[in-house]
Amino acid sequence: MGERTFAEDVKQLGYGAGQILQGEGILAITKAVLQSGVSYIGGYPGAPVSHLLDVMGDANEPLLKPMGIYFEASGSEAAAAALLGASLNYPMRGVVTWKSVVGTNVASDALSHVASAGVVGGALIVIGEDYGEGASILQERTHSVALKSSLPLLDPRNSLSAFAHFVEEGFNLSEVCGQPVLFSIRIRAAHMRGTLVCKDNIPPKISMRSRIDHAVFNIEKINLPPFTYAMEAQKFEHRLPAAQRYIHEHGFNEHRPGAEESIGIVMQGGLYNTTARALALLGAADLYGASPVPLLILNAIHPLVPEELCGFLRGKRRVLVVEEGMPNYIEQQLKALAHDERLSVEIHGKDLFGQYGELVPYVVVSGLKKFLTMHEAATVPGADVERRFEALTAHRAKLGAILPTPVAKRPPTFCTGCPERPVFSAMKILRTKQPEVGDTHVSADIGCHSFGTQAPFNVGNTILGYGMGLSSSNAVAPLFGKRVVSVMGDGGFWHNGLTNGVANAVFNKQDSVLVILENFYTSATGQQHNPSTGKNARNEPTTMTIPQALRGLGVTWIKTVNPYRIGEMLGTLRRALTTREGGLKVIIARGECQLERQRRERPLIRKKTERGERVSQPKFGVDPDVCTGDHSCMRVNGCPSLTLRDNPDPLRDDPIAHVDASCVGCGVCGEVAHAAVLCPSFYEVKTISNPGPWERLVGRVRMRVIGALAGA
Amino acid sequence: MADHRIVSVLIPAVGGQGGGVLSEWIIDAALLAGFPAQSTSIPGVAQRTGSTSYVVEIFTRPRAELNGQEPVFCLFPVPGALDVLLAPELLEVGRAIEAGFASPSRTTIISSTHRLYSIHEKMPAGDAIYPREWLEEAARTFSRRFVSFDALALARANRTEANAVLLGALAATGVMPVGVDSFRKAIEQKGVEVAANLKGFEVGYELVRRGADRPAPAGSVAKASVRPEFAAECAPYPEPLRPIVAEALHRLIDYQDRAYAERYLRRLEPFVAGDHDPYTLGGLVARHLAVWMTYEDAIRVADLKTRAARFRRIETEHRAPAGQLVITDYLKPDLDEIYGILPYRLVRPLAAFAERRWPRGRPTLGQHVKITTVSGFLRVWLLARLRPLRPISYRARHEHALMAEWLGAVEQCLRLDYDLACEVARGAQLVKGYGDVRRRMVAAFRALLDSVLAAAAIDPGAARALAEECRTLVLRGPEGEDAASQTAGRTLERLRRSVAGSVLQRDRLPSD
Ligand code: SF4
């Protein structure tokens, strides 16, 4: 979406049987969805699954429409989950996607209802398990949701063909057991590049080209008592047993026997690759994953199949469970099972790996080493394991002596030229220059603008969920000595902020200030369209605007500001914070996402220049002899292009400010220097390519005069 | 089974550096050469600027020999089992080493030496850049081989991209199972900027093949040479001071005139005469005094902004003649800076009033001056002509009084302890910035002088430690300023108590 195109990926999604798709894990999943005969596709973007929606947006015209598949980028995860309602009464397949655990939380209401009533058409939920390194959200896993709502949860082994296989099987499973199925994919797996042998795409039976013509009414599908009691019974008497049967009969979980019969390792499918590598490094497997230690790879982690597990445990002395996150449901279930079946097997897991955190190789290798050296095993000698472990880790001891202080952190921040950054500059300036007004509580929100809480701004006291900026200040505002501020992006506003934030605040007569950062895209997840874009994901024009929505809810104090004008922003903030007028005061900082803008404008400018048309391109600079190296600009600006360089002056100590070649000339450097009264070092240079003859002449005359005065 | 391996490559990058393309070239080259391979990435939160990383794994056994067997690739780099660390930026090498990835027995580190500074290196008021020597030393210690060069500079010079240069370097190290031609083919196959990228590839490849990948020694050479025009005049000075004094003379004459430069020499004189090899104190005073005496008043700024050399510099930076450039200066002098250039007698009452009326943040005069227009240029240029007024200006009176205070303190401390005097001399590093920033820094500097002098009277050693600590804290930025004043308060308190204590003890002794 945005102005990016995914032409190559769309082409591959059209591949037929036998053709080889090359791409990331998430693309293989997307392709498998089309091979499964779905009638509808929806979801809310979020790493690492945004790509599914992005590609579908571009595939809508060439691929989805001809097959009659309905596609939408839903307004929120809740809306996406509710889409699955289509599979409740009608035998059609559908897929939705979002980032988890946060997206699952938003979706929970609808999700629980669908899970209770059950489905007749296969329903698959692709969740991007944004957990561990590289995650952008809080650290919880989705497993508990699957347990409480009785949703089968697939966590397949990491290969593109496994992903495709389990997407297709996921739909079958869903239909067999009558429950929506969760399909979990981790960050690195979603971005893993590999190949997939394709099958033909299957057009759905029910589609926009062949619609349903009568409504099905089945009172037993209505989520009201007494039917909900029957539904609950169904889940445990029919649906989950059916799921277990299917999982078992279709070999979802892989049992790999080995010579070392007294021990074994049980793992989540998604952790297989790391575990296999760790075993290989410790000498307990080859590079193809063949190991003398018996392995049980659980590609379906809910529901577990007791027969399978018992079969694996029986006769073993010790079993290790490789399971990520807490609670350790798999380990607990295994222990309970062993107890019930009176099996005398020791079960290890979190005692060796530690309770929480991502199971990265170092953790897995360390845990496996402990497990493998507990008792002597014939084929995997403990001493050998120890020696190999030692070889892998010995060098760590020397680290402290050579890097005496931790390497400087690199927190994520706003892009060069971002329109959101100057808003935080203004807030920081107000906080320092006029603390009696500006040094107040700020409720931040989720989106790129959450970087405002990071260096150099540190503006924002809480982050409590997407679109929750305003609502999370509702109890602070009346109890705080100054007027408080909350922040929201346009993505968050349309997702949740409009109702839970604005409507709630107006309804409860809040007296506070809301700053909406409107950059026309849901940018943090990859510039997806939202109502502020003026186009939906299918590129159809829309007409919703933030001011209209605000007025509709009764907000009267609304100011729209160009965020690059820091002085204006500062003045508006000050006014909002000091005006006698009560109620909610909304400032809309309106400026297009710079990434999008550059993506669009760069090629245009290049073309214009080549055609010989006049082009004026701004950039900023710092006079090296005027800069005294106090770096106060860094502390209020924070642009990645505003950086340091060695002081060219041999008499001075500290590095000076420097604008590097990546500057897009947004002007914030100058505005900050002005608004915060920093220094006269900054200047703007507009380079004119292909100037007209008159301009050329004037330029030459000017430089003649200036040159004469300036001297040699 | 023959001795086949999985070669693993980690590319720790900063968002927007093209790490993704680099990893795609590598995996494409491997696939073209017939090896099974896999890559993955952690894209980082933002599209830009955060730390991102890419992992590529290649199995050294060609697919043709596998008979349907599949190697199991790992999605993570494994600490201690990494073959190549390919870094487009030097700090990220440090981060990867810190995480334990690189191992002395296995890893080849290939890194560009250029730096993208993190915000935590940029924010402090002093020099907080993570020491390059540490990073390079770590890379040497934690690798089998460390290949490093400035890939960005090479790329710019050859009008290509740094990641292509790095790919060439990787190919040249021979650590990959993939032949050089497969890399070239991968670039061609990708089809973007093929000519430029191939050029970059060859540049990197040649450089490493020739073994010319040693980083240039750190530290600038220019700092040590003596300006020839002042060589004779500086000859009487001890050798280590000559380059500094020459530089200072040049600067002071350029700033004001010959007489002003002589005033400098007179002030410096006692600190040189009383000093001895290696002339640490003399050097410190010489350097800081020259910088301070050329404080940036509005006249100086106007002068620097209207010099021909400035226009020439901008022309080269932007690769266009000045006639095709529109330069706008963002000037915003505050009231202090405006009346600062007027004669002391004239503005003293006004200044006194302003200080009372606006104790924090004086009124300002914001202007955007188009300095490439004749009228804009003239406005600034005429301001620079006020230079003769400078010696009698309000600002001059102020600055020179403060300088005298500083030099006095250095002298006073010199009588107690040489190192203490040096530390006090170093304190002048704090005097910088414009407007409010400078007022704050000056206040911090005066506080430092006061507390250090008070402490020196009791315990010169403690005073020296205090001076150093306060300077370091203030250079960390505004939060450090508060910390510095607290530290000073605490230290003084402690010293005073210990004096009182020892007095008490002495008093008690006889009666014990
Ligand atoms: S003008 Fe300054 S803030 Fe704007 S892009 Fe350039 S360096 Fe960044």
GROMACS .gro file of C-alpha atoms in nm, chain A residues 214-381:
model
  168
  214HIS     CA    1  -3.065  -1.657   0.145
  215ALA     CA    2  -2.984  -1.587   0.508
  216VAL     CA    3  -2.932  -1.884   0.734
  217PHE     CA    4  -3.100  -1.859   1.071
  218ASN     CA    5  -2.989  -2.104   1.336
  219ILE     CA    6  -3.083  -2.007   1.689
  220GLU     CA    7  -2.818  -2.239   1.824
  221LYS     CA    8  -2.555  -2.012   1.675
  222ILE     CA    9  -2.674  -1.710   1.871
  223ASN     CA   10  -2.434  -1.619   2.152
  224LEU     CA   11  -2.698  -1.589   2.422
  225PRO     CA   12  -2.786  -1.824   2.701
  226PRO     CA   13  -2.900  -2.094   2.705
  227PHE     CA   14  -2.726  -2.164   2.374
  228THR     CA   15  -2.390  -2.051   2.508
  229TYR     CA   16  -2.405  -2.337   2.759
  230ALA     CA   17  -2.452  -2.583   2.478
  231MET     CA   18  -2.169  -2.420   2.286
  232GLU     CA   19  -1.934  -2.460   2.579
  233ALA     CA   20  -2.023  -2.826   2.607
  234GLN     CA   21  -1.971  -2.865   2.234
  235LYS     CA   22  -1.622  -2.724   2.254
  236PHE     CA   23  -1.508  -2.990   2.493
  237GLU     CA   24  -1.724  -3.278   2.385
  238HIS     CA   25  -1.696  -3.242   2.012
  239ARG     CA   26  -1.483  -2.967   1.872
  240LEU     CA   27  -1.155  -3.014   2.056
  241PRO     CA   28  -1.170  -3.396   2.034
  242ALA     CA   29  -1.235  -3.361   1.662
  243ALA     CA   30  -0.937  -3.131   1.635
  244GLN     CA   31  -0.715  -3.374   1.824
  245ARG     CA   32  -0.824  -3.655   1.599
  246TYR     CA   33  -0.750  -3.457   1.285
  247ILE     CA   34  -0.414  -3.337   1.415
  248HIS     CA   35  -0.316  -3.692   1.500
  249GLU     CA   36  -0.448  -3.860   1.188
  250HIS     CA   37  -0.289  -3.606   0.957
  251GLY     CA   38   0.048  -3.616   1.124
  252PHE     CA   39   0.067  -3.251   1.222
  253ASN     CA   40   0.323  -3.332   1.486
  254GLU     CA   41   0.644  -3.504   1.386
  255HIS     CA   42   0.792  -3.780   1.594
  256ARG     CA   43   1.154  -3.852   1.508
  257PRO     CA   44   1.279  -4.160   1.688
  258GLY     CA   45   1.645  -4.194   1.781
  259ALA     CA   46   1.890  -4.443   1.923
  260GLU     CA   47   1.915  -4.270   2.260
  261GLU     CA   48   1.591  -4.414   2.391
  262SER     CA   49   1.598  -4.300   2.750
  263ILE     CA   50   1.579  -3.928   2.671
  264GLY     CA   51   1.382  -3.708   2.438
  265ILE     CA   52   1.309  -3.349   2.344
  266VAL     CA   53   0.965  -3.200   2.283
  267MET     CA   54   0.951  -2.862   2.112
  268GLN     CA   55   0.723  -2.609   1.952
  269GLY     CA   56   0.748  -2.637   1.575
  270GLY     CA   57   0.861  -2.276   1.549
  271LEU     CA   58   1.160  -2.354   1.769
  272TYR     CA   59   1.270  -2.660   1.574
  273ASN     CA   60   1.533  -2.483   1.364
  274THR     CA   61   1.707  -2.327   1.662
  275THR     CA   62   1.693  -2.652   1.857
  276ALA     CA   63   1.828  -2.857   1.568
  277ARG     CA   64   2.116  -2.612   1.522
  278ALA     CA   65   2.193  -2.612   1.892
  279LEU     CA   66   2.199  -2.993   1.891
  280ALA     CA   67   2.432  -2.990   1.591
  281LEU     CA   68   2.667  -2.744   1.762
  282LEU     CA   69   2.680  -2.965   2.070
  283GLY     CA   70   2.755  -3.272   1.858
  284ALA     CA   71   2.412  -3.426   1.909
  285ALA     CA   72   2.278  -3.392   1.554
  286ASP     CA   73   2.400  -3.352   1.200
  287LEU     CA   74   2.331  -3.051   0.980
  288TYR     CA   75   2.021  -3.217   0.840
  289GLY     CA   76   1.867  -3.240   1.183
  290ALA     CA   77   1.918  -3.614   1.230
  291SER     CA   78   1.983  -3.679   1.596
  292PRO     CA   79   2.028  -3.984   1.818
  293VAL     CA   80   1.801  -3.803   2.064
  294PRO     CA   81   1.432  -3.869   1.987
  295LEU     CA   82   1.246  -3.551   1.897
  296LEU     CA   83   0.879  -3.458   1.904
  297ILE     CA   84   0.806  -3.149   1.697
  298LEU     CA   85   0.472  -2.996   1.784
  299ASN     CA   86   0.348  -2.804   1.483
  300ALA     CA   87   0.012  -2.782   1.660
  301ILE     CA   88   0.060  -2.664   2.017
  302HIS     CA   89  -0.308  -2.657   2.102
  303PRO     CA   90  -0.486  -2.890   2.149
  304LEU     CA   91  -0.216  -3.139   2.234
  305VAL     CA   92  -0.290  -3.502   2.164
  306PRO     CA   93  -0.245  -3.712   2.482
  307GLU     CA   94  -0.183  -4.038   2.296
  308GLU     CA   95   0.101  -3.881   2.102
  309LEU     CA   96   0.260  -3.735   2.410
  310CYS     CA   97   0.220  -4.050   2.616
  311GLY     CA   98   0.369  -4.253   2.338
  312PHE     CA   99   0.670  -4.025   2.340
  313LEU     CA  100   0.711  -4.013   2.716
  314ARG     CA  101   0.665  -4.379   2.780
  315GLY     CA  102   0.990  -4.561   2.852
  316LYS     CA  103   1.197  -4.241   2.875
  317ARG     CA  104   1.386  -4.132   3.183
  318ARG     CA  105   1.413  -3.765   3.101
  319VAL     CA  106   1.240  -3.536   2.859
  320LEU     CA  107   1.316  -3.174   2.783
  321VAL     CA  108   1.049  -2.930   2.670
  322VAL     CA  109   1.167  -2.644   2.448
  323GLU     CA  110   0.891  -2.391   2.493
  324GLU     CA  111   0.895  -2.014   2.470
  325GLY     CA  112   0.736  -1.769   2.710
  326MET     CA  113   0.539  -1.808   3.029
  327PRO     CA  114   0.321  -1.977   3.140
  328ASN     CA  115   0.482  -2.298   3.019
  329TYR     CA  116   0.158  -2.464   2.918
  330ILE     CA  117   0.317  -2.751   2.723
  331GLU     CA  118   0.551  -2.843   3.004
  332GLN     CA  119   0.267  -2.827   3.254
  333GLN     CA  120   0.042  -3.044   3.041
  334LEU     CA  121   0.320  -3.299   2.995
  335LYS     CA  122   0.384  -3.311   3.366
  336ALA     CA  123   0.014  -3.354   3.441
  337LEU     CA  124  -0.010  -3.625   3.182
  338ALA     CA  125   0.292  -3.810   3.316
  339HIS     CA  126   0.142  -3.788   3.661
  340ASP     CA  127  -0.198  -3.912   3.551
  341GLU     CA  128  -0.046  -4.197   3.356
  342ARG     CA  129   0.198  -4.273   3.640
  343LEU     CA  130   0.496  -4.248   3.408
  344SER     CA  131   0.826  -4.219   3.590
  345VAL     CA  132   0.983  -3.962   3.362
  346GLU     CA  133   1.158  -3.644   3.471
  347ILE     CA  134   1.032  -3.349   3.271
  348HIS     CA  135   1.257  -3.046   3.231
  349GLY     CA  136   1.200  -2.718   3.062
  350LYS     CA  137   1.195  -2.379   3.222
  351ASP     CA  138   1.424  -2.505   3.501
  352LEU     CA  139   1.700  -2.526   3.239
  353PHE     CA  140   1.612  -2.240   3.006
  354GLY     CA  141   1.497  -1.979   3.252
  355GLN     CA  142   1.139  -1.869   3.279
  356TYR     CA  143   1.092  -1.592   3.033
  357GLY     CA  144   1.231  -1.439   2.720
  358GLU     CA  145   1.288  -1.547   2.366
  359LEU     CA  146   1.464  -1.879   2.315
  360VAL     CA  147   1.758  -1.741   2.119
  361PRO     CA  148   2.044  -1.977   2.030
  362TYR     CA  149   2.259  -1.892   2.330
  363VAL     CA  150   1.975  -1.975   2.569
  364VAL     CA  151   1.888  -2.295   2.385
  365VAL     CA  152   2.248  -2.411   2.360
  366SER     CA  153   2.302  -2.345   2.732
  367GLY     CA  154   1.981  -2.528   2.831
  368LEU     CA  155   2.053  -2.823   2.604
  369LYS     CA  156   2.404  -2.850   2.741
  370LYS     CA  157   2.264  -2.881   3.092
  371PHE     CA  158   2.014  -3.140   2.978
  372LEU     CA  159   2.261  -3.350   2.781
  373THR     CA  160   2.518  -3.355   3.058
  374MET     CA  161   2.278  -3.450   3.338
  375HIS     CA  162   2.340  -3.818   3.288
  376GLU     CA  163   2.582  -3.990   3.062
  377ALA     CA  164   2.425  -4.086   2.730
  378ALA     CA  165   2.605  -4.338   2.513
  379THR     CA  166   2.583  -4.160   2.179
  380VAL     CA  167   2.624  -3.809   2.314
  381PRO     CA  168   2.915  -3.815   2.558
   0.00000   0.00000   0.00000
